[in-house]
Structures are given as C-alpha cells and as structure tokens.
mmCIF file of C-alpha atoms and ligand atoms in Angstrom:
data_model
loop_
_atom_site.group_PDB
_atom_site.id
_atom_site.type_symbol
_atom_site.label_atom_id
_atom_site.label_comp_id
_atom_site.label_asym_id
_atom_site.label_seq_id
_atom_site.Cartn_x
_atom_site.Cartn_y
_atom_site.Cartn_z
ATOM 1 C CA UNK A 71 100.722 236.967 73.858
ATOM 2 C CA UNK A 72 102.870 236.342 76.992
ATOM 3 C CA UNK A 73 106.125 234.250 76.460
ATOM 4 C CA UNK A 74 104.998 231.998 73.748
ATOM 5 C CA UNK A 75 108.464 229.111 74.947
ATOM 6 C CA UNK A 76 106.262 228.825 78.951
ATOM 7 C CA UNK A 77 102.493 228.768 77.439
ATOM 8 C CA UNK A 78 101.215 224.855 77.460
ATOM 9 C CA UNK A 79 98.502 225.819 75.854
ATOM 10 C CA UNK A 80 100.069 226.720 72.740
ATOM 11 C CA UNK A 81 102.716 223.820 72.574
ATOM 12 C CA UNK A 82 100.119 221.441 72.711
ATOM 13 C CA UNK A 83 97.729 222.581 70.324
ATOM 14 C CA UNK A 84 98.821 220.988 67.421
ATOM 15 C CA UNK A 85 96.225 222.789 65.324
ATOM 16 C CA UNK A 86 97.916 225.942 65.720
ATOM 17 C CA UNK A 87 101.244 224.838 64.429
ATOM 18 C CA UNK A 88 100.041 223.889 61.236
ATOM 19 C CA UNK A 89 101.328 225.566 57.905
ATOM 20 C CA UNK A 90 98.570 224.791 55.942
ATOM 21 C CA UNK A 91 95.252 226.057 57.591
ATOM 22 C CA UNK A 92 93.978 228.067 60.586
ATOM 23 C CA UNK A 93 93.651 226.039 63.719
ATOM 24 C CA UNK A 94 89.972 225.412 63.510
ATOM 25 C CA UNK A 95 90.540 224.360 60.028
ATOM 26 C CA UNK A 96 92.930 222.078 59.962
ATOM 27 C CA UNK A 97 90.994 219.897 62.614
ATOM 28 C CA UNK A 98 87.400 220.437 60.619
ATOM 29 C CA UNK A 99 89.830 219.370 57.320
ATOM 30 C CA UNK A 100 91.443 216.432 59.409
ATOM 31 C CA UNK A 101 87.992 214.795 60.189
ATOM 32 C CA UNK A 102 86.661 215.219 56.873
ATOM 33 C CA UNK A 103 89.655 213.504 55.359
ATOM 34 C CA UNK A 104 89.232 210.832 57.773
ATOM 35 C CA UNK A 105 85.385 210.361 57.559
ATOM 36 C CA UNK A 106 85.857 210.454 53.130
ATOM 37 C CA UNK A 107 88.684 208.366 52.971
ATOM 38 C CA UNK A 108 87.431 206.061 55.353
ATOM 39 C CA UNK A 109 83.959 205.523 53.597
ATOM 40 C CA UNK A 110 86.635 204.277 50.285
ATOM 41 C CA UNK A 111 88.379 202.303 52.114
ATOM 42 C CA UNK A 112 85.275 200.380 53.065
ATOM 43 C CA UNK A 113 83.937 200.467 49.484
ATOM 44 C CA UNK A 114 87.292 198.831 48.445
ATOM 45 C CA UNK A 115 87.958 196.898 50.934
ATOM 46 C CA UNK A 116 86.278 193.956 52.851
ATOM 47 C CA UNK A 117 84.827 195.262 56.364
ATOM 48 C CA UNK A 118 83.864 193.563 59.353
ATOM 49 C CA UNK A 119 82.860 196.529 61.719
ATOM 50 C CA UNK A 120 81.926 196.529 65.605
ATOM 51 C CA UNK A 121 83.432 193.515 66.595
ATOM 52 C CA UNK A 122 83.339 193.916 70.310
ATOM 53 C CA UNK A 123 85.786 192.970 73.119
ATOM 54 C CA UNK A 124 84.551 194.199 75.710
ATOM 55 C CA UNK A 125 80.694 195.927 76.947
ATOM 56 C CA UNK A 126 80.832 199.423 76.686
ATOM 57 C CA UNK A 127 79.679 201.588 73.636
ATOM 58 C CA UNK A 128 83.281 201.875 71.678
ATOM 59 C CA UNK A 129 85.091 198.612 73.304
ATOM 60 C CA UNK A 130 85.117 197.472 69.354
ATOM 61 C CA UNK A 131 87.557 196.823 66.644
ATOM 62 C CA UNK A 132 86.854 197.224 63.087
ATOM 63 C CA UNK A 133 89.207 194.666 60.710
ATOM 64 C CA UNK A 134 89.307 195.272 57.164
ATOM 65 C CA UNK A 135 91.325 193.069 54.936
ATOM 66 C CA UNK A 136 91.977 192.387 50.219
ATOM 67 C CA UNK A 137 90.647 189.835 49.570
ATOM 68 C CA UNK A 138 92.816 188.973 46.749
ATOM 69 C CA UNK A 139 95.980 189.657 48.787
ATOM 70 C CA UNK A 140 94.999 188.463 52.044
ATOM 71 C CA UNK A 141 95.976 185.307 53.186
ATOM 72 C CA UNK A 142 96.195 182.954 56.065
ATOM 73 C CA UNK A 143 100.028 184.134 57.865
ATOM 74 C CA UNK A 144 99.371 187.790 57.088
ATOM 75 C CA UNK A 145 100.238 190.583 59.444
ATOM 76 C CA UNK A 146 98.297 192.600 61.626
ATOM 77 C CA UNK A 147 98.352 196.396 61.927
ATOM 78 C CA UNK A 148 96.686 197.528 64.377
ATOM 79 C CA UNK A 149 95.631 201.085 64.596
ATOM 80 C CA UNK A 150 94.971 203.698 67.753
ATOM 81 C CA UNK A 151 93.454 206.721 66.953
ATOM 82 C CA UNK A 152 94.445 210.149 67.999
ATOM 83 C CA UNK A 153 92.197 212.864 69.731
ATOM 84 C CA UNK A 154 94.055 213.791 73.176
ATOM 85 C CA UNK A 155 91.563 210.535 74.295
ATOM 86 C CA UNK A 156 88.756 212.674 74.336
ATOM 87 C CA UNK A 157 87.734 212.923 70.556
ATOM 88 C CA UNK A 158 87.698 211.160 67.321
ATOM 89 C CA UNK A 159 87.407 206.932 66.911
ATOM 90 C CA UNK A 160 88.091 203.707 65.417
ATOM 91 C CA UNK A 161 85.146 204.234 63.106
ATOM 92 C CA UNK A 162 87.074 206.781 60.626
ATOM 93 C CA UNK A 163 90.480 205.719 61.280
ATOM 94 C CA UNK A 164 90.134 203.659 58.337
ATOM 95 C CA UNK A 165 91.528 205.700 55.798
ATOM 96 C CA UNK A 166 94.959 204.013 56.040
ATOM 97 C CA UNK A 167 93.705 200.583 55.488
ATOM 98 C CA UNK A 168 93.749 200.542 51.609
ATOM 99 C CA UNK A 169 97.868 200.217 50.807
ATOM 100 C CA UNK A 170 98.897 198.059 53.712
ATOM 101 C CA UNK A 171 95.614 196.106 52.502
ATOM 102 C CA UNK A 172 96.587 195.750 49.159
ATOM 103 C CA UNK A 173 100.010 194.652 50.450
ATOM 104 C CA UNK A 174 98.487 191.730 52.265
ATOM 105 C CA UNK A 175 98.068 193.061 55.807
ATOM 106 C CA UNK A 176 94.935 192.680 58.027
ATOM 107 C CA UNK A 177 94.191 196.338 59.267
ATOM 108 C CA UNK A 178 92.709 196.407 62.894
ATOM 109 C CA UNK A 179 91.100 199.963 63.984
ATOM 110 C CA UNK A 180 91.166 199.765 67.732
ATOM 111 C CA UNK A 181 88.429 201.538 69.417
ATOM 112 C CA UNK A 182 88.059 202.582 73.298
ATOM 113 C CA UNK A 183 85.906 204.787 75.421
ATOM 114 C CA UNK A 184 86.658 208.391 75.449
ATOM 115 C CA UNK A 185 87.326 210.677 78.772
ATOM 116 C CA UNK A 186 85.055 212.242 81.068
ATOM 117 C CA UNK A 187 83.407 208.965 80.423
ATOM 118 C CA UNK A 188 86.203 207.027 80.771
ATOM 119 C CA UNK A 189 89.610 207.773 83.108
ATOM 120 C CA UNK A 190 92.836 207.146 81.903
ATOM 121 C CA UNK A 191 92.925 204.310 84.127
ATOM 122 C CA UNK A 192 89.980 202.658 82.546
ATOM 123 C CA UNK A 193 90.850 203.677 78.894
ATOM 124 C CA UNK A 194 94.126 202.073 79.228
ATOM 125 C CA UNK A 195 93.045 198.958 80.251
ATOM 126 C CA UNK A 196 90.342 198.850 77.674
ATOM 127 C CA UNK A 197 93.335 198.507 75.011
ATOM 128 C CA UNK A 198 94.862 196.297 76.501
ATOM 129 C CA UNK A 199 91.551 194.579 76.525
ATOM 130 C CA UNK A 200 91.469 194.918 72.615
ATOM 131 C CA UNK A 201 95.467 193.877 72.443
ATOM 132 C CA UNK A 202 94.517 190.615 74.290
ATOM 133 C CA UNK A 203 91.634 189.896 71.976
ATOM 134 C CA UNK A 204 93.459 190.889 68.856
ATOM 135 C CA UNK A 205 95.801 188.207 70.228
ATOM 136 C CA UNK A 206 93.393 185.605 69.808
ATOM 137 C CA UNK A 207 92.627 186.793 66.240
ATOM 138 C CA UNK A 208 96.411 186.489 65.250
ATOM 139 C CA UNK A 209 96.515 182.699 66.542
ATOM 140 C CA UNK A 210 93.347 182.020 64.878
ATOM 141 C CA UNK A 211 94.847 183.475 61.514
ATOM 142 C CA UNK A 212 98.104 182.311 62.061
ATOM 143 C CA UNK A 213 99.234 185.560 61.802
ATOM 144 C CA UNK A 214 103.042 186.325 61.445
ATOM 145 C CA UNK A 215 102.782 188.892 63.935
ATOM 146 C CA UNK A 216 101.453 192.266 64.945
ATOM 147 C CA UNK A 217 102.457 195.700 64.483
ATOM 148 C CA UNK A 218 100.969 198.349 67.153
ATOM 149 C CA UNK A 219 100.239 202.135 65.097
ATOM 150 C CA UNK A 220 99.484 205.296 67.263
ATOM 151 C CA UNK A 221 98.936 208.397 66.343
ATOM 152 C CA UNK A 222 99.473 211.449 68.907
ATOM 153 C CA UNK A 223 97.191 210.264 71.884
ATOM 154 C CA UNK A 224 97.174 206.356 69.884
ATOM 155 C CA UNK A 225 100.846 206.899 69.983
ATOM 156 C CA UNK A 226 100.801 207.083 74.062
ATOM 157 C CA UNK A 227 98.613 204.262 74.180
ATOM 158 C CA UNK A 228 100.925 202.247 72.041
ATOM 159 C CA UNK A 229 104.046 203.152 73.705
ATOM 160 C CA UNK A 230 102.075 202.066 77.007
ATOM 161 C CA UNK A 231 101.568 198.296 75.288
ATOM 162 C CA UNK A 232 105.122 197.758 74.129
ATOM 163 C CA UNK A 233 105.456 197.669 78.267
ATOM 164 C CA UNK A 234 102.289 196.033 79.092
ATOM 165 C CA UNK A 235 102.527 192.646 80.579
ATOM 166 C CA UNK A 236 99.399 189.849 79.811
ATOM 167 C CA UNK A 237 98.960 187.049 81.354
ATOM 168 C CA UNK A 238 100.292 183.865 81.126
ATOM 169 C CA UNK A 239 97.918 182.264 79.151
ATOM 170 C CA UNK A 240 98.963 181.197 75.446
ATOM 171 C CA UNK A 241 96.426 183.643 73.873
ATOM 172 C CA UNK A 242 97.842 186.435 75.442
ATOM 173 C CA UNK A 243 101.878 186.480 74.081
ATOM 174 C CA UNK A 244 102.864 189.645 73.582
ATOM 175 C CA UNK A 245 106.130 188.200 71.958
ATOM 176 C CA UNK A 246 103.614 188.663 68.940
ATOM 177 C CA UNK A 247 103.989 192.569 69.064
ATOM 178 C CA UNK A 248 106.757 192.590 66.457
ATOM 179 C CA UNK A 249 107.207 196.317 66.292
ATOM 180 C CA UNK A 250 105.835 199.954 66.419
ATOM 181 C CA UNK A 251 105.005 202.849 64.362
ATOM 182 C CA UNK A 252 104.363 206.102 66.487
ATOM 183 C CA UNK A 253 103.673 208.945 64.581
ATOM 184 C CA UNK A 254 103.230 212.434 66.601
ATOM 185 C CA UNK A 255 103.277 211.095 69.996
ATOM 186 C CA UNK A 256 103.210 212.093 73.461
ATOM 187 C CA UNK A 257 105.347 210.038 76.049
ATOM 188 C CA UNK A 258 105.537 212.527 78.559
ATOM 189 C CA UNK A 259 102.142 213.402 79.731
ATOM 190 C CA UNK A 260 102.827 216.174 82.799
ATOM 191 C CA UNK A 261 103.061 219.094 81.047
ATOM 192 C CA UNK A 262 99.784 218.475 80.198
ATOM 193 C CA UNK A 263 98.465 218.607 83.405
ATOM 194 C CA UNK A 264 97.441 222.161 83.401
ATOM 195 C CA UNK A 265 96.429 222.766 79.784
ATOM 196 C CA UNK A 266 92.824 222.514 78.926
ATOM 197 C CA UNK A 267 93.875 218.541 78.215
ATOM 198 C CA UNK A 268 93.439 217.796 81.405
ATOM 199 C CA UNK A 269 89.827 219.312 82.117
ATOM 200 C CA UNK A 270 87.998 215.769 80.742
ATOM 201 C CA UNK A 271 91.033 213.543 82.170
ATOM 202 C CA UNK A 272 91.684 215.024 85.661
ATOM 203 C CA UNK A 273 95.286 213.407 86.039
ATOM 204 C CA UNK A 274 96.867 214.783 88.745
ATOM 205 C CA UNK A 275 101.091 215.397 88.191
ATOM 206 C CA UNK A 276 101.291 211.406 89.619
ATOM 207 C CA UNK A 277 98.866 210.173 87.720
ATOM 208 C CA UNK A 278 100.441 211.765 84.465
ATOM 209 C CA UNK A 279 103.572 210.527 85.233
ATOM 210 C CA UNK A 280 102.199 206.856 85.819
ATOM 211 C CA UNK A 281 100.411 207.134 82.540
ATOM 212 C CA UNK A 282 104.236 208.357 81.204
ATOM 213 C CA UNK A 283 105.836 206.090 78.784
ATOM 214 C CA UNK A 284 108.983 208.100 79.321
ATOM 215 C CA UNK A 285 108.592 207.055 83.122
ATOM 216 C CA UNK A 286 109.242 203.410 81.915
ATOM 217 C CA UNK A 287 111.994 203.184 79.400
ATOM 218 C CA UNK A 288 113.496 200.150 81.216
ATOM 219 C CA UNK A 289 110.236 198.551 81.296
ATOM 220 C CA UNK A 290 109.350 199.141 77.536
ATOM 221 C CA UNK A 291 113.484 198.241 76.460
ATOM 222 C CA UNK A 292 112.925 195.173 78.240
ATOM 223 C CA UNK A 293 109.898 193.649 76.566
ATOM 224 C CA UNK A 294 110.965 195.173 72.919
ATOM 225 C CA UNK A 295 114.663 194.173 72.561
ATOM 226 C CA UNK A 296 113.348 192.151 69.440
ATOM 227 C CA UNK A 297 110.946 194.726 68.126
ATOM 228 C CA UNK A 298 111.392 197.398 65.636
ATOM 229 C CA UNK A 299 110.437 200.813 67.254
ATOM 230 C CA UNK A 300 109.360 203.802 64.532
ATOM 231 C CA UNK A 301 109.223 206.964 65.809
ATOM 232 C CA UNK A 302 108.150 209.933 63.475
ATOM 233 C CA UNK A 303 107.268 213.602 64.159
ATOM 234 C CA UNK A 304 106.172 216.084 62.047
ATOM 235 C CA UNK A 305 108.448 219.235 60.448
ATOM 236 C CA UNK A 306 105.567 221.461 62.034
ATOM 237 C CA UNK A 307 104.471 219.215 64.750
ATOM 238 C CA UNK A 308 104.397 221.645 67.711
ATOM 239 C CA UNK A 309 108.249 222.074 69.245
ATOM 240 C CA UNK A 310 107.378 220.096 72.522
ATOM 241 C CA UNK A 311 106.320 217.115 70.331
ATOM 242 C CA UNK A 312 109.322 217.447 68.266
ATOM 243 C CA UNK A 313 111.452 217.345 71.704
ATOM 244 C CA UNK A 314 109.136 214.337 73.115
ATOM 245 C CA UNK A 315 109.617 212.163 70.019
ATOM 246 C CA UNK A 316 113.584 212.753 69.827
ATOM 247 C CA UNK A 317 114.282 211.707 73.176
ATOM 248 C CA UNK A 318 112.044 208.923 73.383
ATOM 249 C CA UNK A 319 113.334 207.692 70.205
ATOM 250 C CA UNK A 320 117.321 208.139 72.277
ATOM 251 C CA UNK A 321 116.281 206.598 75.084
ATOM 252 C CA UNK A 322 115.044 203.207 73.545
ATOM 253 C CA UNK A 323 117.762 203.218 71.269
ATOM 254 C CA UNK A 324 120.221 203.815 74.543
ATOM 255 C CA UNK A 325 118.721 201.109 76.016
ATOM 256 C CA UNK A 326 119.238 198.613 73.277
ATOM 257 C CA UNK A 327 116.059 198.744 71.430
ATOM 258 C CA UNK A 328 116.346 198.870 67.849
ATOM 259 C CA UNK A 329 114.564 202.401 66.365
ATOM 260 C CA UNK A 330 113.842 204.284 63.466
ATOM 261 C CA UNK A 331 113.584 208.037 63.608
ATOM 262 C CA UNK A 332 111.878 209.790 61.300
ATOM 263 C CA UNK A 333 111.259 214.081 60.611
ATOM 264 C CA UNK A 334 108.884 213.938 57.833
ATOM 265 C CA UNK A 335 109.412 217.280 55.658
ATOM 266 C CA UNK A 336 106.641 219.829 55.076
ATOM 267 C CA UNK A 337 104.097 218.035 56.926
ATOM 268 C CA UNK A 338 102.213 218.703 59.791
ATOM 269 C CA UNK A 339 100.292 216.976 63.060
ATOM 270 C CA UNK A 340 97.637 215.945 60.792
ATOM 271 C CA UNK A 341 98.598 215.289 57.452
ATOM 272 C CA UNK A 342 101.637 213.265 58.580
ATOM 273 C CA UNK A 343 99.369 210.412 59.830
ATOM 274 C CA UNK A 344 96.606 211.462 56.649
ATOM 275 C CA UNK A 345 99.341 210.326 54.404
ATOM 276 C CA UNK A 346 99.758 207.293 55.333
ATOM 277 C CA UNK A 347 96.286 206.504 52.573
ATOM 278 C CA UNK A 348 99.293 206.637 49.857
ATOM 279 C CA UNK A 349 101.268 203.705 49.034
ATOM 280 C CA UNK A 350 104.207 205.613 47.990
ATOM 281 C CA UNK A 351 104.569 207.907 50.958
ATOM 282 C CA UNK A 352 107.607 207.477 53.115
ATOM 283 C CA UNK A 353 105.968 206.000 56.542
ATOM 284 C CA UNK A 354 103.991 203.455 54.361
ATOM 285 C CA UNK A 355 106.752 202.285 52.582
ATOM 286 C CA UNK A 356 108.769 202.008 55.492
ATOM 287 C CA UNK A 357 106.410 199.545 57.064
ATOM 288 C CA UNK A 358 106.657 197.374 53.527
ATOM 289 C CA UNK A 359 110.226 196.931 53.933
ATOM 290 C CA UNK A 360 110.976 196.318 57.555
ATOM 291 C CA UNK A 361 107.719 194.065 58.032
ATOM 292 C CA UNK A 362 106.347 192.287 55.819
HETATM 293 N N1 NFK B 146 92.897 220.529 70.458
HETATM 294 C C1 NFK B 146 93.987 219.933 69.744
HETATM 295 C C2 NFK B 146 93.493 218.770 68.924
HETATM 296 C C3 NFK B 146 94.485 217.665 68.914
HETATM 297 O O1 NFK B 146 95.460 217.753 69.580
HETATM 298 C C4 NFK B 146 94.272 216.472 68.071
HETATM 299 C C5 NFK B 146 93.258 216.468 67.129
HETATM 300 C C6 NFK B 146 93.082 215.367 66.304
HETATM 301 C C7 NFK B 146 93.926 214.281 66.397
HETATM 302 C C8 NFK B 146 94.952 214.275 67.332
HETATM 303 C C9 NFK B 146 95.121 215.372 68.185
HETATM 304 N N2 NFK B 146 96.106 215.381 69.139
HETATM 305 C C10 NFK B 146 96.418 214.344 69.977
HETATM 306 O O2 NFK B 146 95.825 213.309 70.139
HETATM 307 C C11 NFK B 146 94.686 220.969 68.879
HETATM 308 O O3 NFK B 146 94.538 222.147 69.105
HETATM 309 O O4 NFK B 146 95.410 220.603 67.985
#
C-alpha cells in the first residue's frame, strides 16, 4: 500500500481499524448484534414500531418504553443510527433501549431515507422532520426534555440539530434538546468527498462543507449554551475520527458550550456504540448521572 497517512479510503473505513475482527467481519458481527439484541429489547420492552412522520418508506420512529419505570415527565432519548447514510436503520437500533428503559427513559429510534434514494439535502430535513414531531410527543408526555444520540453518520446528523432552527410555533422548541451524546462522529464531511462515501451521496466539496457541523461552531454554540454536549471516540476508531471528535469537542467547549470528552479504552467503531446494551458501561452511566 501507498502512504497509508494520504489514503481516504483507509481512514474512513472504520471496519478496518478494528482490533477484534477482519473488516468484513466486524460489520457482518455489528449487524447481527444489532438485529439479536434488538429482537430482546422488544421482547422486554413495550414497542410501538412505524410510527410515521412523514410519507416515504423509513420517515418512522420506533418508541419503546418500561412500563413499570416509565412515567408521565420522563426523558426522551432519541437515537440516529449510523451507516455513512447509506446503510443500516431505526428498525435494529434498538438494542440500547433496555438500560436507559429500565431507568425510566422513553427511547426514540429515529428513522430516515437512505442515499441514492435520498440526498443529503433531503435526508437532513427528514430528521428534522422526525425532531419536530418528536417535539410534539415530549409536550404530549410532558417530557422533561430530550437528549439527541448519534452514532458515526447519526452523530453528523445530530450535531446538524443542535444548530437547526424550527419554527416558531410552540410544538417546535428546540429549547427542549437538553443535551447530546455523539459517539464516533463525523463533523467534517470533505475529506469524504472522494472516498467511495461519496459514490451514493454525490456532495460536491460545497456541499460537504454545508452539510459540515465543523462549518458552524458559532451556530451550534449559540443554540446549546445550556446543553450538555458528549463527545466520545473510540481507542481504535480510525485516526481521522479520533482527530474529528477532539477538535469538535475544543471548539464547542472554546465557544462556551459545556462538553464531555470521552476515549473509551479497548473499544472500537462498533462495539463502542454496541455497549451501550449494558447498564454498567461507562457511556450509559454517564447519561444516568448528568440527565436524568
Ligand atoms: N464501510 C464502512 C462502514 C461504516 O463506516 C459503518 C458501518 C456501520 C455503522 C457505521 C458506519 N460508519 C459511519 O456511519 C467501513 O468500512 O467501516
């Protein structure tokens, strides 16, 4: 291989940075994970799947809630999945649901149309779409708040809410979004731009860096001076995530916004949001004692 430190490629393929399994592996290992852990979750938990809020195919949210812990105030996490917007969705993202569950929270899996069929542009909106309705579900529940969760690509799309504007319509108060958990993210999205990525997104270097969080920092301080922003990265997420996570998190936290930063040991793209399915590991605990 060429210069590994210039090939794209290679920095942002995650699979091939794990310690664990071969590349292929550890995605094939990663969905089955999801897809078992998620089918638990539902037998433990009480479901209500497909809710739609908006007309295309994956415009749906799935909300899954305890019974015996849930109650009228309760928090909402609300969940983007990862897959470079182009794979995986809110259908076996479950898997998390069980401990925040148990400790009272109402999980929300956010789905949204994948690229080719859907642009950036479109995808973007459509969670914002599924922000406003979730909204609506937090006033209904009197919900104490909401906390956005992203993982990788979820973590973009979460970073591009905490600057997201809705309109001026009582439903739609973002001063609900309380705080953020972004695990493995990307906030930077031109370097991207000519890696195979980009072949079912077709940004163009402007469009990436309009689709940057890292383009908005002022925008995103602004609107979160009262939130609580987590940012965690893998020990063997690939370098240029590493990099991405560590100056977004110094840039918010320049800028006023109170962060958390956190290098989970021994763990890699996948498993680091995987683990989040046990009560006692770090990034769910954290959540228990700064939110709820
Ligand atoms: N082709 C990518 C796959 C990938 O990046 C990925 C897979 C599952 C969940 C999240 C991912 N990354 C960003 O959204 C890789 O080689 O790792």
């Amino acid at each position: 291989m060429a210069d590994k430190g210039l090939d794209l490629e290679y920095h942002y393929s995650p699979s091939r940075w794990s310690h664990r399994y071969s590349p292929d592996d550890v995605i094939d290992a990663h969905i089955k994970f999801m897809e078992d852990h998620t089918k638990t979750a539902k037998w433990c938990l009480e479901v209500e799947t497909d809710i739609c809020y908006g007309k295309t195919q994956n415009q749906k949210i799935d909300v899954y809630i305890d019974k015996k812990t849930n109650k009228k105030g309760s928090p909402i996490f609300a969940y983007l999945h990862g897959g470079y917007w182009q794979a995986l969705s809110r259908e076996d993202s479950g898997f998390l649901a069980p401990p925040l569950a148990q400790a009272g929270a109402t999980i929300v899996t956010i789905g949204h149309d994948l690229a080719p069929t859907a642009s950036m542009d479109e995808i973007v909106l459509q969670v914002k779409r599924a922000l406003a309705f979730i909204f609506k579900l937090a006033k209904e529940r009197q919900s104490s708040g909401i906390y956005l969760c992203g993982h990788s690509a979820g973590a973009h799309l979460a970073a591009m809410m905490l600057m997201s504007e809705f309109e001026e319509d009582d439903a739609f108060d973002c001063e609900l979004i309380k705080g953020a958990v972004l695990i493995s993210g990307i906030y930077d999205l031109r370097p991207l731009v000519t890696t195979y990525v980009n072949e079912p997104l077709k940004l163009t270097r402007e469009d990436a860096w309009r689709f940057s969080p890292s383009n908005f920092i002022n925008e995103i301080a602004r609107m979160s001076q009262s939130r609580e922003v987590i940012l965690a990265v893998a020990e063997y997420d690939p370098p240029e995530y590493r990099r991405q996570t560590g100056e977004m998190e110094k840039s918010l936290r320049d800028k006023g916004v109170k962060t958390k930063y956190y290098d989970i040991p021994d763990t890699d793209h996948f498993n680091i949001v995987e683990k989040l399915h046990n009560a006692n590991y770090t990034l769910t605990q954290v959540k228990y004692s700064s939110y709820y």
